[in-house]
PDB file of C-alpha atoms in Angstrom:
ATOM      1  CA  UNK A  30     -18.845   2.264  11.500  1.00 82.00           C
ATOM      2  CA  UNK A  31     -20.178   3.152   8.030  1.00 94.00           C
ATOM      3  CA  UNK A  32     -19.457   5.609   5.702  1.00 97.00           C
ATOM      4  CA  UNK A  33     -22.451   7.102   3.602  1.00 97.00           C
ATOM      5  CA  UNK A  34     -20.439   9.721   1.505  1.00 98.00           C
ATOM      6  CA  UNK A  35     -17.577   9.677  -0.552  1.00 98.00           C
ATOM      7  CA  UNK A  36     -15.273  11.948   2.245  1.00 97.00           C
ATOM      8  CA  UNK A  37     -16.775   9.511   4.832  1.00 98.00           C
ATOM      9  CA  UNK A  38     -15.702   6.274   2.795  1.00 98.00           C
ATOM     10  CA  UNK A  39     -12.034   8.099   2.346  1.00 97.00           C
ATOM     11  CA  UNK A  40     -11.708   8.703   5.992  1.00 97.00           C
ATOM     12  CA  UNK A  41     -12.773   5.623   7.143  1.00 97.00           C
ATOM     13  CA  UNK A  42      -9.781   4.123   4.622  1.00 97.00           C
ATOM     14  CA  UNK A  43      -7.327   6.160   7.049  1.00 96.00           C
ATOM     15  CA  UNK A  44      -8.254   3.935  10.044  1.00 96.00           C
ATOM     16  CA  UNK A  45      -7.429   0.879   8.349  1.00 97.00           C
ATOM     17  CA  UNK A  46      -4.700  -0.978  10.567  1.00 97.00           C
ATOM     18  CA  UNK A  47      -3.681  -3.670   7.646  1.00 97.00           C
ATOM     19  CA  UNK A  48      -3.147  -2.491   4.377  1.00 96.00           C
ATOM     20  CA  UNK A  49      -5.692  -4.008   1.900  1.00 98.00           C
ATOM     21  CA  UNK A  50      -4.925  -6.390  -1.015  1.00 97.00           C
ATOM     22  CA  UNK A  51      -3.423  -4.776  -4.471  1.00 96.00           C
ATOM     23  CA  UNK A  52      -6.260  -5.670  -6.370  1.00 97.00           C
ATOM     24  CA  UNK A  53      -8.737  -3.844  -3.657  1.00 98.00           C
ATOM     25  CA  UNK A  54      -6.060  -0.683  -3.528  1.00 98.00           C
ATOM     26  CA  UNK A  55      -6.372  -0.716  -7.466  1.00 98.00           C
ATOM     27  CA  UNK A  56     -10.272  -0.705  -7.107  1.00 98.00           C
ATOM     28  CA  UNK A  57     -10.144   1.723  -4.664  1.00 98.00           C
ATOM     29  CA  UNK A  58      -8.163   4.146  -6.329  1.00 98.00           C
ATOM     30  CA  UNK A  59     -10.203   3.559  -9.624  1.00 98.00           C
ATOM     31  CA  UNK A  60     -13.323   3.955  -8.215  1.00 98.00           C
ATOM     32  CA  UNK A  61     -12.510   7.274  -6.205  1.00 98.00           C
ATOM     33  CA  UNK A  62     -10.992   8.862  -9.782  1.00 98.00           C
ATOM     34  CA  UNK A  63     -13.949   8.102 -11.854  1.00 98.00           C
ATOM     35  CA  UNK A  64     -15.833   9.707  -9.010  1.00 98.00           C
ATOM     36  CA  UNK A  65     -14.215  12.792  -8.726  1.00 98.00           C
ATOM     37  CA  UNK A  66     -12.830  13.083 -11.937  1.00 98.00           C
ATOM     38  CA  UNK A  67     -14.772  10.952 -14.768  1.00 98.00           C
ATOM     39  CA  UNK A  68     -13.446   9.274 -17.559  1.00 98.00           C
ATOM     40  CA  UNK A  69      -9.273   8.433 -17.597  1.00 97.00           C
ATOM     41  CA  UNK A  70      -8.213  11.216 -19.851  1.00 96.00           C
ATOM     42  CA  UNK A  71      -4.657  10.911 -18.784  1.00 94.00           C
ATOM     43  CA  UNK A  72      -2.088   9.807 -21.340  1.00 94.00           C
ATOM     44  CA  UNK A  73      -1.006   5.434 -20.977  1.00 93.00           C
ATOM     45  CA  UNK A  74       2.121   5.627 -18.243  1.00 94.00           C
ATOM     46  CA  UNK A  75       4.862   4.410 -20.446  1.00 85.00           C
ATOM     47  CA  UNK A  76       7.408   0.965 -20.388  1.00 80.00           C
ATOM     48  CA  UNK A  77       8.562  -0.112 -17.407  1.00 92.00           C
ATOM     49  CA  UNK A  78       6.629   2.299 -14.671  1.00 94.00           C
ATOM     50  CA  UNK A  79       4.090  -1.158 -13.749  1.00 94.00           C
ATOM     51  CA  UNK A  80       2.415   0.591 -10.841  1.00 95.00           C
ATOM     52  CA  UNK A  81       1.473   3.226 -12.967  1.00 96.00           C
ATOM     53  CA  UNK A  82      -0.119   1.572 -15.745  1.00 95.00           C
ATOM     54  CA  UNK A  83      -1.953  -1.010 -13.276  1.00 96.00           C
ATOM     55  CA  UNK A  84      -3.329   2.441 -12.016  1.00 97.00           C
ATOM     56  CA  UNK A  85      -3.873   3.643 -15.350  1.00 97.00           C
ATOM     57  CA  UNK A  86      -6.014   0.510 -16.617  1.00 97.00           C
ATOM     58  CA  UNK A  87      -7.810  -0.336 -13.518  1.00 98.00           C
ATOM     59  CA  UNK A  88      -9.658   3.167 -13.923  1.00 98.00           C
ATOM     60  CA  UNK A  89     -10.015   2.708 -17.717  1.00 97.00           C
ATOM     61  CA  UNK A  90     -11.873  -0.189 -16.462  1.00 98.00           C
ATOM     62  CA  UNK A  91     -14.031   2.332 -15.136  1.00 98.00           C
ATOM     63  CA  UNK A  92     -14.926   4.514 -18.282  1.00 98.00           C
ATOM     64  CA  UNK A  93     -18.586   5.406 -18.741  1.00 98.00           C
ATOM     65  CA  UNK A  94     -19.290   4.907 -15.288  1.00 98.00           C
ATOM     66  CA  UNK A  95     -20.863   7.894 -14.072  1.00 98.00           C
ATOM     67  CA  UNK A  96     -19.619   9.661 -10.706  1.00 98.00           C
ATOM     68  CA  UNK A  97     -22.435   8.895  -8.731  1.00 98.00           C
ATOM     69  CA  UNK A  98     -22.734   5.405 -10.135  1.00 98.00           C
ATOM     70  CA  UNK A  99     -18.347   5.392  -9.167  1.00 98.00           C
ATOM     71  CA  UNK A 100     -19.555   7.247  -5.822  1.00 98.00           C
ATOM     72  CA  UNK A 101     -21.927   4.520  -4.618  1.00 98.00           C
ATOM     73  CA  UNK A 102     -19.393   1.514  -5.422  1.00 98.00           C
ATOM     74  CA  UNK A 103     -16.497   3.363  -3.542  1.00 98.00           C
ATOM     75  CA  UNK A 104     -18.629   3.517  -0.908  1.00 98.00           C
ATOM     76  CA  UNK A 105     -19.935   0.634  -0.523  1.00 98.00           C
ATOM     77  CA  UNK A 106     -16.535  -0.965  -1.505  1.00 98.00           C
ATOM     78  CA  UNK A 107     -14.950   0.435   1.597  1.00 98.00           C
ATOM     79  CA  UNK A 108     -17.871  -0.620   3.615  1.00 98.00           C
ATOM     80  CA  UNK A 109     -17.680  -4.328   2.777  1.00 97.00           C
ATOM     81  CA  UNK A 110     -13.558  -4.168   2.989  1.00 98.00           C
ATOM     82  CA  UNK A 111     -13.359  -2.205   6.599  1.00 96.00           C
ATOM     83  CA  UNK A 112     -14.536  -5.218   8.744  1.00 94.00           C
ATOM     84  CA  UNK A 113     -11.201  -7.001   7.575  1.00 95.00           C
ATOM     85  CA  UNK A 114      -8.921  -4.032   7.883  1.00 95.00           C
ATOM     86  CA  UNK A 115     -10.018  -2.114  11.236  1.00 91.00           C
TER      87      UNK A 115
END
């Protein structure tokens, strides 16, 4: 099964029976706010909240990136990930 939109790609991460590394899961949740949202305008999570701030500067990683540039490697992301989670 593969996804060719961005809802497709999302539901297809539902049916994952293993949860996927941090580092993917930090991609993933980069890639799907830079393309539905854009740039990280958000203010930096402060001190001691880590997951936050991973969150925070994997999609700064992101910035410039435009949504259907963001769209197409979320996509294709899940893609190449589902044959080791499903």
């Amino acid at each position: 099964m593969k996804a060719n939109t961005l809802e497709e790609a999302v539901a297809l991460t539902k049916k994952f029976t293993s949860k996927p590394s941090n580092e993917e899961l930090l991609k993933l949740y980069a890639l799907y706010k830079q393309a539905t949202e854009g740039d990280n305008t958000e203010e930096r999570p402060g001190g001691f909240d880590f997951v936050a701030a991973a969150k925070y500067n994997s999609w700064l990683a992101f910035k410039g990136k435009s949504k259907e540039d963001a769209t197409k490697e979320y996509v294709d992301l899940v893609n190449s990930i589902s044959v080791k989670y499903m």
